[in-house]
PDB file of C-alpha atoms in Angstrom:
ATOM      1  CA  UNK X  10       0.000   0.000   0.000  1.00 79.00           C
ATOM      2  CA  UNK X  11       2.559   2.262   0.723  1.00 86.00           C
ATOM      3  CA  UNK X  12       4.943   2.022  -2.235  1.00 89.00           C
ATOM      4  CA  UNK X  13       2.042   2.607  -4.263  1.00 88.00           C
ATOM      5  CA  UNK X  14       0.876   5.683  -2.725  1.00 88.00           C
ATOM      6  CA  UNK X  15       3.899   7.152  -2.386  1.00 89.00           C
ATOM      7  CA  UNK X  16       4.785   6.255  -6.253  1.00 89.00           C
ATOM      8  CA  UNK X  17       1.551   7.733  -6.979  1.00 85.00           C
ATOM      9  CA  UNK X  18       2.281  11.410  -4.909  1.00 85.00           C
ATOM     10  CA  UNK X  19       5.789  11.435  -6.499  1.00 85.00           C
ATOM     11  CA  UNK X  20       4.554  10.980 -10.170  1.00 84.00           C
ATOM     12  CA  UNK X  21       1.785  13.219  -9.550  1.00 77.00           C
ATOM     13  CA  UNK X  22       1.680  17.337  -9.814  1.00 71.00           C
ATOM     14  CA  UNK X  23       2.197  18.237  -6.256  1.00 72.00           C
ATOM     15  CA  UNK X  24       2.332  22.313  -6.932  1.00 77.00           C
ATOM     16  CA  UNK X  25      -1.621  22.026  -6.266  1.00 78.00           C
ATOM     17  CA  UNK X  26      -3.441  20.896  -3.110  1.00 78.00           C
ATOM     18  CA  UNK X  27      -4.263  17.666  -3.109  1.00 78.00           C
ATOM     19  CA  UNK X  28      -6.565  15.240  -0.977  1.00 84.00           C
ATOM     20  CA  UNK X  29      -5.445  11.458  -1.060  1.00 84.00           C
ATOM     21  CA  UNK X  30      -7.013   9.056   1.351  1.00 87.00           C
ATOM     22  CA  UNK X  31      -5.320   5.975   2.046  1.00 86.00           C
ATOM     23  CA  UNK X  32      -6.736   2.810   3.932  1.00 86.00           C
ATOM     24  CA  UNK X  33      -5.173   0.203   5.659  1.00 81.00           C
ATOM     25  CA  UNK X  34      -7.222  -3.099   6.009  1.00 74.00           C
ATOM     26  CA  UNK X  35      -8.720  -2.896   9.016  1.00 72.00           C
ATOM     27  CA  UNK X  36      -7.596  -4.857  12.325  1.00 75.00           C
ATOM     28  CA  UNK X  37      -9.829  -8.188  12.800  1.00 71.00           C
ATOM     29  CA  UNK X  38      -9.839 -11.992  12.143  1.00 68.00           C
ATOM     30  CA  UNK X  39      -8.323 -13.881   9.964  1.00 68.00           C
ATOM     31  CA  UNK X  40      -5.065 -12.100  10.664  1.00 66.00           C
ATOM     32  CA  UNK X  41      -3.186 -12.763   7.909  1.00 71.00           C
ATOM     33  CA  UNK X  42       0.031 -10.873   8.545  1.00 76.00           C
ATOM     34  CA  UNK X  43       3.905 -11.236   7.621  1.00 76.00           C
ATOM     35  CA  UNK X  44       5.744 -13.475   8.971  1.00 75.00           C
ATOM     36  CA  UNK X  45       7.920 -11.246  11.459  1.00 78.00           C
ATOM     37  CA  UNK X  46       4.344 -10.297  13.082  1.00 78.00           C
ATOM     38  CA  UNK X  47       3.266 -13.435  14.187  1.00 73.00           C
ATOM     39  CA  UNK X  48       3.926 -14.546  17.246  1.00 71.00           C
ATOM     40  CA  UNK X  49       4.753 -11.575  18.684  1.00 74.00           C
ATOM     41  CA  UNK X  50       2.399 -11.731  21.244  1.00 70.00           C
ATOM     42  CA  UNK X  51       1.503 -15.421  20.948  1.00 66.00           C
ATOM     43  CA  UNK X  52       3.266 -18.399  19.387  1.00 61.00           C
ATOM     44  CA  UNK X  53       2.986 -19.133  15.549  1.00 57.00           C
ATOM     45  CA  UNK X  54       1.239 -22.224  16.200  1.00 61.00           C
ATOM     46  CA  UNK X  55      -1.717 -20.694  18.183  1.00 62.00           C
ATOM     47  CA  UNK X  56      -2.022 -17.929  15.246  1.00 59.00           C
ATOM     48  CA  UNK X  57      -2.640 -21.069  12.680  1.00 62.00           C
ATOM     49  CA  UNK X  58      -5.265 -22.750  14.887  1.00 65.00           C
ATOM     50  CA  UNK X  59      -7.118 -19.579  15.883  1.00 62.00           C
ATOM     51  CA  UNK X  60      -6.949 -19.064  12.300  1.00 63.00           C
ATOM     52  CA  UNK X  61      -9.180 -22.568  11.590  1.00 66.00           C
ATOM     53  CA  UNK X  62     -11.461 -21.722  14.362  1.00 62.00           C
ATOM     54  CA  UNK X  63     -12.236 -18.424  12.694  1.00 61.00           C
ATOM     55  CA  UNK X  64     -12.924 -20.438   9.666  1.00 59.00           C
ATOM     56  CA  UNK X  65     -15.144 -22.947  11.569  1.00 57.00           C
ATOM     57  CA  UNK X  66     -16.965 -20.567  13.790  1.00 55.00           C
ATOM     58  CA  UNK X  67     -16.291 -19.571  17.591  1.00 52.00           C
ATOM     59  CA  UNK X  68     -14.569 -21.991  19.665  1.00 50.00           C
ATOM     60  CA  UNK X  69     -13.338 -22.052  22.874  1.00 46.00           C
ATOM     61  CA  UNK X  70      -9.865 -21.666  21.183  1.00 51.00           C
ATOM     62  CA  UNK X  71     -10.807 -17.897  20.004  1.00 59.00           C
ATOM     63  CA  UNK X  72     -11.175 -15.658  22.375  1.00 66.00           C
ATOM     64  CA  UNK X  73      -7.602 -15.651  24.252  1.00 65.00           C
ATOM     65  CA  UNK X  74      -5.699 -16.162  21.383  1.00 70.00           C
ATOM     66  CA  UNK X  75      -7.416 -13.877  18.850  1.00 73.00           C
ATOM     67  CA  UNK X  76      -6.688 -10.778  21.194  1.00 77.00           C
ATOM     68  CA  UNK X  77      -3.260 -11.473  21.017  1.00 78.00           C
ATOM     69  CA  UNK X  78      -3.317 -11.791  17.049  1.00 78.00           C
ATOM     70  CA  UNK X  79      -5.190  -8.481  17.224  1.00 82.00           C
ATOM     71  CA  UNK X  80      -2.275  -7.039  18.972  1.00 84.00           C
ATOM     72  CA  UNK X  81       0.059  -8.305  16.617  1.00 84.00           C
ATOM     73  CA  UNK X  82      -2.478  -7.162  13.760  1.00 86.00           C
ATOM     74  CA  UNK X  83      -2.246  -3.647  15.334  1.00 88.00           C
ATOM     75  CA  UNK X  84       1.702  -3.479  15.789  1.00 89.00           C
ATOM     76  CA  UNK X  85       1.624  -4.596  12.255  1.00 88.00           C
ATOM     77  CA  UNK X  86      -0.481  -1.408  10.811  1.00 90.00           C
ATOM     78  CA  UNK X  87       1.271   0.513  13.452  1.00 91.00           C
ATOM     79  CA  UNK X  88       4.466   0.048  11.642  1.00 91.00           C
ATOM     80  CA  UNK X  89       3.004   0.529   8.060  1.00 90.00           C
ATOM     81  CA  UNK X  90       1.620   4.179   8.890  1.00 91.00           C
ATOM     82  CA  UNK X  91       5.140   4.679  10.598  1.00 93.00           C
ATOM     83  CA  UNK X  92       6.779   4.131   7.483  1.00 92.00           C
ATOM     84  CA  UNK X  93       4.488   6.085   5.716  1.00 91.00           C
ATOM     85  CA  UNK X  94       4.140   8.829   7.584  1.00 91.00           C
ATOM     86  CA  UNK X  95       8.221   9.053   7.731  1.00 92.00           C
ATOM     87  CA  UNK X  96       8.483   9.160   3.888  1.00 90.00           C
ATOM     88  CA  UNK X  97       5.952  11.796   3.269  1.00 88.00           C
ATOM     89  CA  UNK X  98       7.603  13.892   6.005  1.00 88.00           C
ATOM     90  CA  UNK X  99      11.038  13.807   4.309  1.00 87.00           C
ATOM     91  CA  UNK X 100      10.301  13.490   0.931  1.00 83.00           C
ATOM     92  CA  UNK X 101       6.964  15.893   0.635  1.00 79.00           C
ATOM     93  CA  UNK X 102       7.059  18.246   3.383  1.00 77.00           C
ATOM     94  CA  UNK X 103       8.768  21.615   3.766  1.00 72.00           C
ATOM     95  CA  UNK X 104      10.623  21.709   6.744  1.00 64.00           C
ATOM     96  CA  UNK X 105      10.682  25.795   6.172  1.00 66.00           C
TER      97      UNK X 105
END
C-alpha cells in the first residue's frame, strides 16, 4: 500500500493541493500478517489454529488467542503508517 501511494504522490503534480485518502485493512480476524508479526504476542502455532477456528466458527480456542493476534495485527499497521508517515515527512514536506 505504501509504495504505491507514495509512487503515486511522487509521479503526480504536487504544486496544487491535493486530498489522497489511504486505507489500511482494518484490524480483525483472519489475521493474515507477515511473517515477522506473528507470534509476537503469541506463538505461531496458536495464530494457525485460531486461524481454523475463525474459519469454523467460535470456539473455545478464540477468544484468548485472537486478542493477542489483534495485537500483533495492530503493531503490524502501526508500523506501516510509521513508514508512511516518515516518507511523506522527508520526501513531501517543507521543513521551512
Amino acid at each position: 500500500m505504501n509504495t504505491a501511494v507514495l509512487n503515486l504522490l511522487r509521479e503526480g503534480n504536487l504544486s496544487i493541493p491535493l486530498f489522497i485518502w489511504v486505507h489500511y485493512m482494518e484490524v480483525h480476524s483472519p489475521y493474515y500478517l507477515p511473517g515477522k508479526y506473528l507470534g509476537e504476542y503469541s506463538d505461531v502455532e496458536n495464530h494457525y489454529q485460531a486461524l481454523k477456528a475463525c474459519e469454523r466458527a467460535q470456539s473455545q480456542y478464540e477468544p484468548a488467542n485472537l486478542i493477542n493476534h489483534y495485537y500483533e495485527g495492530i503493531h503490524y499497521l502501526d508500523q506501516q503508517f510509521r513508514t508512511f508517515m516518515k516518507e511523506i515527512m522527508q520526501t513531501f514536506v517543507d521543513p521551512y
